[in-house]
Amino acid sequence: MIRPAPTVASLAAYALADLPGGLVSLAQNESMLPPSPLAAEAGRAALEDAMLYPDPEWTALREALADCHDLDPRRILCGAGSMELIDGVIRAFAGPGDAVLGTQYGYLFAATACQRAGARHDRAPEADCTVSVDAILAALRPETRIVFLCNPGNPTGTRLPNGELRRLRDSLSGHILLVVDEAYAEFDGQEPLFDLIDRGDTVITRTFSKAHALAGARVGWGVFPPAISQEVRKLLNPNNVSGVSQAMARAAVSDAAHMRRIVAETAAVREEFAAALRRAGYHPVPSRTNFVLLPFAGAEAAARADRALRAAGFLLRNVAAYGLDTCLRATIGDGATMARVAAVLEDLAENPA
Ligand SMILES: *Cc1c(COP(=O)(O)O)cnc(C)c1O
């Protein structure tokens, strides 16, 4: 018998979210529009160099990001998706006996990363599907090494204003690392908080998967204080981001107009969709992202809506694993798709079980 290491054997089996084929997927917060044509072209050109290992320092991509956001390129690390960076920072700074404090509806992958690290994952309650700084401060324990939060949040779509984030950082001890996952920041449009990195105790992660429409390329990035990035870098694979992906991401940075178009069109369709649902009597959670959290009267009503939507060809995300079994999460697709989804839900509202 070949035995796995005990820490691995105790992890839950790898299971993808329920994503049956044949349906229009509105389940993974992918972009409704394709990536910049410049990114596609750069990716095709980079294929010619596929016999070479990629740049392990992501030099050109880091410089493009640093230029765009007025950052020191040495502060930036790139990952195979921001998930790799989130996993790396948790493993680097939390181990057995330590705790990572997330929030009630915070990104589930952080809990997975904690299991891999052997660290405990605690949760601070949210208020009205929104992160609460006071609840986080009240939930700190002596073992808390990291506070992890998503801003805007997934699956809630709500955001904490910058002032509250600064208050959180100022109220936390300098021995606690604050990690802010800003996967949806481009949709939100708040001023970036990158100045917090200079404190030495805060990390911000971003991704090309959402507003840059490059989920399939697997590129994330983060801004780290030097002493933090030095440790996280040890845990990333040396050649973690392929040359094609680095080239695509770099070109995407240079086409900010395309990203802004994705953000603007997504917001327009999202607001139209939410307004149609409100007219039908639903109460979608106001969103700053490319998805909407949709509460139903109860778990059975949510399950019934899920069945009706699947029958009509649409797959929304079941968010029961977040403790939200009365809700579904809808990624914003194109206008015609969302009008059809709204029509199914209007029909359900008019014909209660
Ligand atoms: C989509 C998403 C990410 C990005 O993951 P990648 O690995 O960069 O694709 C990170 N955090 C949250 C909350 C997300 O929803």
Short mmCIF file of C-alpha atoms and ligand atoms in Angstrom, two decimals:
data_model
loop_
_atom_site.label_atom_id
_atom_site.label_comp_id
_atom_site.label_asym_id
_atom_site.label_seq_id
_atom_site.Cartn_x
_atom_site.Cartn_y
_atom_site.Cartn_z
CA MET A 1 0.00 0.00 0.00
CA ILE A 2 1.37 3.38 -1.01
CA ARG A 3 0.43 5.88 1.68
CA PRO A 4 0.05 9.62 1.14
CA ALA A 5 1.55 12.04 3.63
CA PRO A 6 -0.95 12.47 6.53
CA THR A 7 -1.36 16.21 5.88
CA VAL A 8 -2.40 15.43 2.30
CA ALA A 9 -4.59 12.44 3.14
CA SER A 10 -6.63 14.62 5.49
CA LEU A 11 -7.48 17.13 2.74
CA ALA A 12 -10.86 16.81 1.02
CA ALA A 13 -10.72 15.12 -2.39
CA TYR A 14 -10.23 17.51 -5.29
CA ALA A 15 -13.65 18.30 -6.68
CA LEU A 16 -14.44 20.85 -9.34
CA ALA A 17 -17.48 22.99 -8.93
CA ASP A 18 -20.51 21.38 -10.56
CA LEU A 19 -20.06 22.56 -14.16
CA PRO A 20 -22.04 20.32 -16.51
CA GLY A 21 -21.41 20.84 -20.21
CA GLY A 22 -24.02 22.01 -22.69
CA LEU A 23 -25.18 24.95 -20.59
CA VAL A 24 -24.24 28.60 -20.90
CA SER A 25 -21.89 29.01 -17.94
CA LEU A 26 -22.52 32.02 -15.75
CA ALA A 27 -20.78 30.22 -12.91
CA GLN A 28 -17.12 31.23 -12.93
CA ASN A 29 -17.05 35.03 -13.26
CA GLU A 30 -15.33 34.85 -16.60
CA SER A 31 -15.43 37.94 -18.79
CA MET A 32 -18.39 38.40 -21.10
CA LEU A 33 -16.05 39.82 -23.75
CA PRO A 34 -12.86 38.29 -25.21
CA PRO A 35 -9.39 39.61 -24.31
CA SER A 36 -7.74 42.52 -26.09
CA PRO A 37 -6.80 41.71 -29.71
CA LEU A 38 -3.31 42.96 -28.78
CA ALA A 39 -3.09 40.22 -26.12
CA ALA A 40 -4.18 37.55 -28.60
CA GLU A 41 -1.61 38.76 -31.11
CA ALA A 42 1.19 38.88 -28.52
CA GLY A 43 0.31 35.35 -27.42
CA ARG A 44 0.49 34.05 -30.97
CA ALA A 45 3.87 35.72 -31.49
CA ALA A 46 5.21 34.26 -28.23
CA LEU A 47 4.37 30.73 -29.44
CA GLU A 48 7.41 30.96 -31.71
CA ASP A 49 9.63 30.92 -28.59
CA ALA A 50 7.92 27.98 -26.93
CA MET A 51 11.15 25.93 -27.01
CA LEU A 52 12.52 28.29 -24.35
CA TYR A 53 11.66 28.45 -20.66
CA PRO A 54 9.79 31.62 -19.77
CA ASP A 55 11.44 34.53 -18.00
CA PRO A 56 11.40 33.42 -14.34
CA GLU A 57 11.47 37.07 -13.24
CA TRP A 58 8.49 38.16 -15.42
CA THR A 59 10.62 41.21 -16.24
CA ALA A 60 8.64 42.78 -19.07
CA LEU A 61 5.30 42.11 -17.41
CA ARG A 62 6.47 43.52 -14.10
CA GLU A 63 7.77 46.65 -15.80
CA ALA A 64 4.51 47.16 -17.65
CA LEU A 65 2.53 46.77 -14.40
CA ALA A 66 4.91 49.05 -12.51
CA ASP A 67 4.58 51.75 -15.19
CA CYS A 68 0.83 51.45 -15.27
CA HIS A 69 0.38 51.68 -11.49
CA ASP A 70 3.38 53.82 -10.59
CA LEU A 71 5.01 51.04 -8.57
CA ASP A 72 8.52 49.74 -7.99
CA PRO A 73 8.75 46.61 -10.21
CA ARG A 74 10.78 44.88 -7.49
CA ARG A 75 7.65 44.94 -5.30
CA ILE A 76 5.68 42.80 -7.79
CA LEU A 77 5.41 39.00 -7.92
CA CYS A 78 3.51 37.14 -10.63
CA GLY A 79 1.70 33.84 -10.21
CA ALA A 80 -0.08 31.15 -12.19
CA GLY A 81 -3.27 33.00 -11.34
CA SER A 82 -3.50 35.01 -8.16
CA MET A 83 -4.49 31.73 -6.48
CA GLU A 84 -0.84 30.68 -6.61
CA LEU A 85 0.15 33.89 -4.82
CA ILE A 86 -2.62 33.56 -2.22
CA ASP A 87 -1.58 29.96 -1.56
CA GLY A 88 2.07 31.03 -1.36
CA VAL A 89 1.55 33.88 1.08
CA ILE A 90 -0.60 31.75 3.37
CA ARG A 91 1.87 28.86 3.34
CA ALA A 92 4.79 31.21 3.90
CA PHE A 93 3.30 32.95 6.93
CA ALA A 94 0.87 30.50 8.56
CA GLY A 95 1.55 26.94 9.66
CA PRO A 96 0.38 24.46 12.28
CA GLY A 97 -0.74 26.29 15.42
CA ASP A 98 -1.38 29.51 13.50
CA ALA A 99 -4.68 30.96 12.35
CA VAL A 100 -5.74 32.92 9.28
CA LEU A 101 -8.75 35.15 9.83
CA GLY A 102 -11.06 35.47 6.83
CA THR A 103 -14.62 36.74 6.65
CA GLN A 104 -17.96 34.95 6.68
CA TYR A 105 -18.42 34.86 2.90
CA GLY A 106 -14.76 35.28 1.99
CA TYR A 107 -13.15 33.44 -0.91
CA LEU A 108 -13.21 29.70 -0.14
CA PHE A 109 -9.82 29.11 -1.72
CA ALA A 110 -8.20 30.83 1.27
CA ALA A 111 -9.62 28.10 3.50
CA THR A 112 -8.19 25.45 1.15
CA ALA A 113 -4.78 27.13 1.27
CA CYS A 114 -4.96 27.06 5.08
CA GLN A 115 -5.68 23.33 5.08
CA ARG A 116 -2.68 22.76 2.85
CA ALA A 117 -0.57 24.84 5.23
CA GLY A 118 -1.93 23.05 8.30
CA ALA A 119 -3.18 26.39 9.65
CA ARG A 120 -6.60 27.08 11.14
CA HIS A 121 -9.03 29.20 9.12
CA ASP A 122 -11.31 31.43 11.23
CA ARG A 123 -14.14 33.58 9.95
CA ALA A 124 -15.38 36.98 11.13
CA PRO A 125 -19.10 37.60 10.55
CA GLU A 126 -20.13 40.00 7.80
CA ALA A 127 -22.92 42.54 8.17
CA ASP A 128 -25.46 42.59 5.35
CA CYS A 129 -23.14 40.59 3.07
CA THR A 130 -20.43 43.21 3.61
CA VAL A 131 -17.10 42.86 5.39
CA SER A 132 -17.15 44.47 8.83
CA VAL A 133 -13.91 45.89 10.21
CA ASP A 134 -15.22 45.84 13.78
CA ALA A 135 -16.21 42.16 13.44
CA ILE A 136 -12.73 41.34 12.14
CA LEU A 137 -11.08 43.15 15.04
CA ALA A 138 -13.35 41.31 17.50
CA ALA A 139 -12.48 37.92 15.95
CA LEU A 140 -8.69 38.26 16.27
CA ARG A 141 -7.05 35.56 18.39
CA PRO A 142 -3.52 35.25 19.76
CA GLU A 143 -2.81 32.70 16.99
CA THR A 144 -3.95 35.04 14.18
CA ARG A 145 -1.03 35.59 11.82
CA ILE A 146 -2.88 36.72 8.70
CA VAL A 147 -6.09 38.64 8.05
CA PHE A 148 -7.34 37.81 4.56
CA LEU A 149 -10.12 39.64 2.82
CA CYS A 150 -11.47 40.11 -0.68
CA ASN A 151 -12.34 43.61 -1.76
CA PRO A 152 -14.76 43.66 -3.50
CA GLY A 153 -15.96 40.35 -2.08
CA ASN A 154 -16.79 37.15 -3.92
CA PRO A 155 -19.58 35.85 -3.85
CA THR A 156 -21.19 38.95 -2.34
CA GLY A 157 -20.05 41.61 -4.82
CA THR A 158 -19.97 44.22 -2.06
CA ARG A 159 -16.98 46.37 -1.12
CA LEU A 160 -15.37 47.95 1.87
CA PRO A 161 -14.54 51.64 1.31
CA ASN A 162 -10.82 52.47 1.34
CA GLY A 163 -11.21 54.45 4.57
CA GLU A 164 -12.44 51.33 6.35
CA LEU A 165 -9.56 49.27 4.98
CA ARG A 166 -7.08 51.84 6.24
CA ARG A 167 -8.81 51.83 9.62
CA LEU A 168 -8.50 48.03 9.69
CA ARG A 169 -4.78 48.18 8.91
CA ASP A 170 -4.19 50.89 11.49
CA SER A 171 -6.03 48.88 14.14
CA LEU A 172 -4.17 45.61 13.50
CA SER A 173 -0.89 44.86 15.17
CA GLY A 174 2.14 45.14 12.91
CA HIS A 175 2.72 41.42 13.59
CA ILE A 176 -0.36 40.53 11.58
CA LEU A 177 -0.06 40.36 7.80
CA LEU A 178 -3.05 41.87 5.99
CA VAL A 179 -3.73 40.28 2.59
CA VAL A 180 -6.25 42.07 0.39
CA ASP A 181 -7.44 40.06 -2.63
CA GLU A 182 -8.49 42.66 -5.21
CA ALA A 183 -9.51 40.30 -8.02
CA TYR A 184 -12.42 42.61 -8.93
CA ALA A 185 -10.81 46.00 -8.18
CA GLU A 186 -10.99 47.18 -11.80
CA PHE A 187 -14.78 46.87 -11.73
CA ASP A 188 -14.99 48.77 -8.46
CA GLY A 189 -12.78 51.67 -9.46
CA GLN A 190 -11.69 52.82 -5.98
CA GLU A 191 -8.27 54.49 -5.75
CA PRO A 192 -5.64 51.73 -5.42
CA LEU A 193 -4.24 51.26 -1.92
CA PHE A 194 -0.76 50.26 -3.03
CA ASP A 195 0.80 52.80 -0.65
CA LEU A 196 -0.07 50.37 2.18
CA ILE A 197 2.68 48.06 0.88
CA ASP A 198 5.32 50.50 2.13
CA ARG A 199 4.29 49.71 5.71
CA GLY A 200 5.82 46.25 5.34
CA ASP A 201 2.82 44.39 6.73
CA THR A 202 0.31 44.41 3.86
CA VAL A 203 -0.02 42.51 0.57
CA ILE A 204 -2.41 43.24 -2.30
CA THR A 205 -3.18 40.67 -5.00
CA ARG A 206 -4.73 41.27 -8.41
CA THR A 207 -5.50 39.13 -11.44
CA PHE A 208 -5.77 39.14 -15.22
CA SER A 209 -8.61 36.62 -15.00
CA LYS A 210 -11.52 39.01 -14.63
CA ALA A 211 -11.44 42.55 -16.07
CA HIS A 212 -8.64 41.62 -18.50
CA ALA A 213 -10.55 38.56 -19.75
CA LEU A 214 -7.53 36.23 -19.45
CA ALA A 215 -8.78 33.55 -17.03
CA GLY A 216 -7.45 30.84 -19.34
CA ALA A 217 -3.94 32.31 -19.40
CA ARG A 218 -3.54 31.93 -15.59
CA VAL A 219 -1.78 35.14 -14.64
CA GLY A 220 -2.09 36.91 -11.31
CA TRP A 221 0.11 39.51 -9.69
CA GLY A 222 0.57 41.03 -6.32
CA VAL A 223 2.38 43.85 -4.59
CA PHE A 224 4.50 42.71 -1.65
CA PRO A 225 6.90 44.30 0.83
CA PRO A 226 10.45 42.99 0.15
CA ALA A 227 10.70 40.81 3.26
CA ILE A 228 7.36 39.17 2.43
CA SER A 229 8.00 38.60 -1.29
CA GLN A 230 11.36 37.00 -0.51
CA GLU A 231 9.60 34.23 1.43
CA VAL A 232 6.66 33.82 -0.96
CA ARG A 233 9.01 33.55 -3.95
CA LYS A 234 10.55 30.42 -2.41
CA LEU A 235 7.20 28.67 -2.73
CA LEU A 236 6.37 29.61 -6.33
CA ASN A 237 7.56 27.33 -9.11
CA PRO A 238 10.58 28.87 -10.86
CA ASN A 239 8.86 29.03 -14.26
CA ASN A 240 5.32 29.45 -13.04
CA VAL A 241 3.86 31.67 -15.78
CA SER A 242 4.27 30.49 -19.38
CA GLY A 243 5.90 32.76 -21.95
CA VAL A 244 2.65 32.95 -23.91
CA SER A 245 0.76 34.01 -20.80
CA GLN A 246 3.36 36.60 -19.81
CA ALA A 247 3.20 38.09 -23.31
CA MET A 248 -0.60 38.16 -23.31
CA ALA A 249 -0.77 39.80 -19.88
CA ARG A 250 1.83 42.38 -20.79
CA ALA A 251 -0.10 43.32 -23.94
CA ALA A 252 -3.32 43.46 -21.93
CA VAL A 253 -1.73 46.00 -19.57
CA SER A 254 -0.90 48.17 -22.57
CA ASP A 255 -4.52 48.10 -23.75
CA ALA A 256 -6.20 49.81 -20.82
CA ALA A 257 -8.94 51.07 -23.13
CA HIS A 258 -10.02 47.48 -23.80
CA MET A 259 -10.14 46.70 -20.08
CA ARG A 260 -12.18 49.82 -19.41
CA ARG A 261 -14.60 48.81 -22.18
CA ILE A 262 -15.08 45.41 -20.53
CA VAL A 263 -15.68 47.08 -17.16
CA ALA A 264 -18.14 49.63 -18.59
CA GLU A 265 -20.14 47.13 -20.67
CA THR A 266 -20.27 44.66 -17.80
CA ALA A 267 -21.53 47.34 -15.41
CA ALA A 268 -24.19 48.48 -17.89
CA VAL A 269 -25.54 44.95 -18.40
CA ARG A 270 -25.30 44.23 -14.66
CA GLU A 271 -27.37 47.28 -13.74
CA GLU A 272 -29.98 46.48 -16.39
CA PHE A 273 -30.17 42.87 -15.14
CA ALA A 274 -30.46 43.94 -11.51
CA ALA A 275 -33.17 46.48 -12.34
CA ALA A 276 -35.20 43.84 -14.21
CA LEU A 277 -34.93 41.51 -11.21
CA ARG A 278 -35.97 44.22 -8.77
CA ARG A 279 -39.03 44.95 -10.91
CA ALA A 280 -39.88 41.24 -10.65
CA GLY A 281 -39.69 41.44 -6.86
CA TYR A 282 -36.17 40.09 -6.26
CA HIS A 283 -33.54 41.78 -4.11
CA PRO A 284 -30.19 41.30 -5.86
CA VAL A 285 -27.25 42.40 -3.70
CA PRO A 286 -25.82 45.64 -5.16
CA SER A 287 -22.59 44.61 -6.88
CA ARG A 288 -19.28 46.31 -7.71
CA THR A 289 -18.09 43.32 -9.76
CA ASN A 290 -18.89 41.23 -12.86
CA PHE A 291 -21.42 39.09 -10.98
CA VAL A 292 -24.54 39.49 -8.89
CA LEU A 293 -25.55 37.57 -5.77
CA LEU A 294 -29.22 36.73 -5.96
CA PRO A 295 -31.09 35.82 -2.75
CA PHE A 296 -34.30 33.79 -2.92
CA ALA A 297 -37.04 33.27 -0.33
CA GLY A 298 -35.30 30.14 0.96
CA ALA A 299 -33.10 27.21 0.01
CA GLU A 300 -35.95 25.42 -1.78
CA ALA A 301 -36.76 28.53 -3.82
CA ALA A 302 -33.08 28.84 -4.79
CA ALA A 303 -32.97 25.17 -5.81
CA ARG A 304 -36.15 25.58 -7.86
CA ALA A 305 -34.69 28.62 -9.64
CA ASP A 306 -31.50 26.65 -10.31
CA ARG A 307 -33.54 23.83 -11.91
CA ALA A 308 -35.58 26.25 -14.04
CA LEU A 309 -32.43 28.07 -15.19
CA ARG A 310 -30.67 24.81 -16.07
CA ALA A 311 -33.74 23.67 -18.00
CA ALA A 312 -33.54 26.95 -19.94
CA GLY A 313 -29.83 26.34 -20.66
CA PHE A 314 -28.15 28.52 -18.01
CA LEU A 315 -25.80 27.52 -15.23
CA LEU A 316 -25.49 29.92 -12.29
CA ARG A 317 -23.19 29.24 -9.35
CA ASN A 318 -24.52 27.36 -6.36
CA VAL A 319 -22.98 29.10 -3.36
CA ALA A 320 -24.16 26.73 -0.62
CA ALA A 321 -20.52 26.03 0.26
CA TYR A 322 -20.33 29.66 1.43
CA GLY A 323 -23.32 29.12 3.74
CA LEU A 324 -25.52 30.87 1.16
CA ASP A 325 -27.87 28.05 0.19
CA THR A 326 -30.69 30.57 -0.30
CA CYS A 327 -28.73 32.32 -3.06
CA LEU A 328 -27.36 31.82 -6.56
CA ARG A 329 -24.51 33.83 -8.05
CA ALA A 330 -24.86 35.04 -11.64
CA THR A 331 -21.82 36.04 -13.66
CA ILE A 332 -22.74 38.90 -15.98
CA GLY A 333 -22.81 37.63 -19.56
CA ASP A 334 -23.77 39.64 -22.63
CA GLY A 335 -26.98 41.67 -22.68
CA ALA A 336 -29.03 39.12 -24.63
CA THR A 337 -28.00 36.29 -22.30
CA MET A 338 -28.85 38.26 -19.17
CA ALA A 339 -32.23 39.31 -20.61
CA ARG A 340 -33.05 35.61 -21.10
CA VAL A 341 -31.91 34.77 -17.55
CA ALA A 342 -34.04 37.62 -16.19
CA ALA A 343 -37.02 36.33 -18.18
CA VAL A 344 -36.72 32.87 -16.59
CA LEU A 345 -36.60 34.45 -13.13
CA GLU A 346 -39.51 36.81 -13.88
CA ASP A 347 -41.53 33.81 -14.97
CA LEU A 348 -40.73 32.01 -11.69
CA ALA A 349 -41.75 35.04 -9.66
CA GLU A 350 -45.10 35.15 -11.45
CA ASN A 351 -45.67 31.42 -10.99
CA PRO A 352 -44.65 30.58 -7.43
CA ALA A 353 -44.55 26.88 -6.57
C1 LIG B 1 -11.46 34.94 -9.61
C2 LIG B 1 -10.88 35.23 -8.28
C3 LIG B 1 -9.51 35.23 -8.09
C4 LIG B 1 -8.57 35.08 -9.25
O1 LIG B 1 -8.08 33.84 -9.37
P1 LIG B 1 -6.96 33.58 -10.49
O2 LIG B 1 -6.19 32.48 -9.88
O3 LIG B 1 -6.16 34.84 -10.64
O4 LIG B 1 -7.69 33.23 -11.73
C5 LIG B 1 -9.01 35.53 -6.84
N1 LIG B 1 -9.84 35.81 -5.83
C6 LIG B 1 -11.17 35.84 -5.98
C7 LIG B 1 -12.03 36.22 -4.85
C8 LIG B 1 -11.73 35.53 -7.21
O5 LIG B 1 -13.05 35.53 -7.36
#
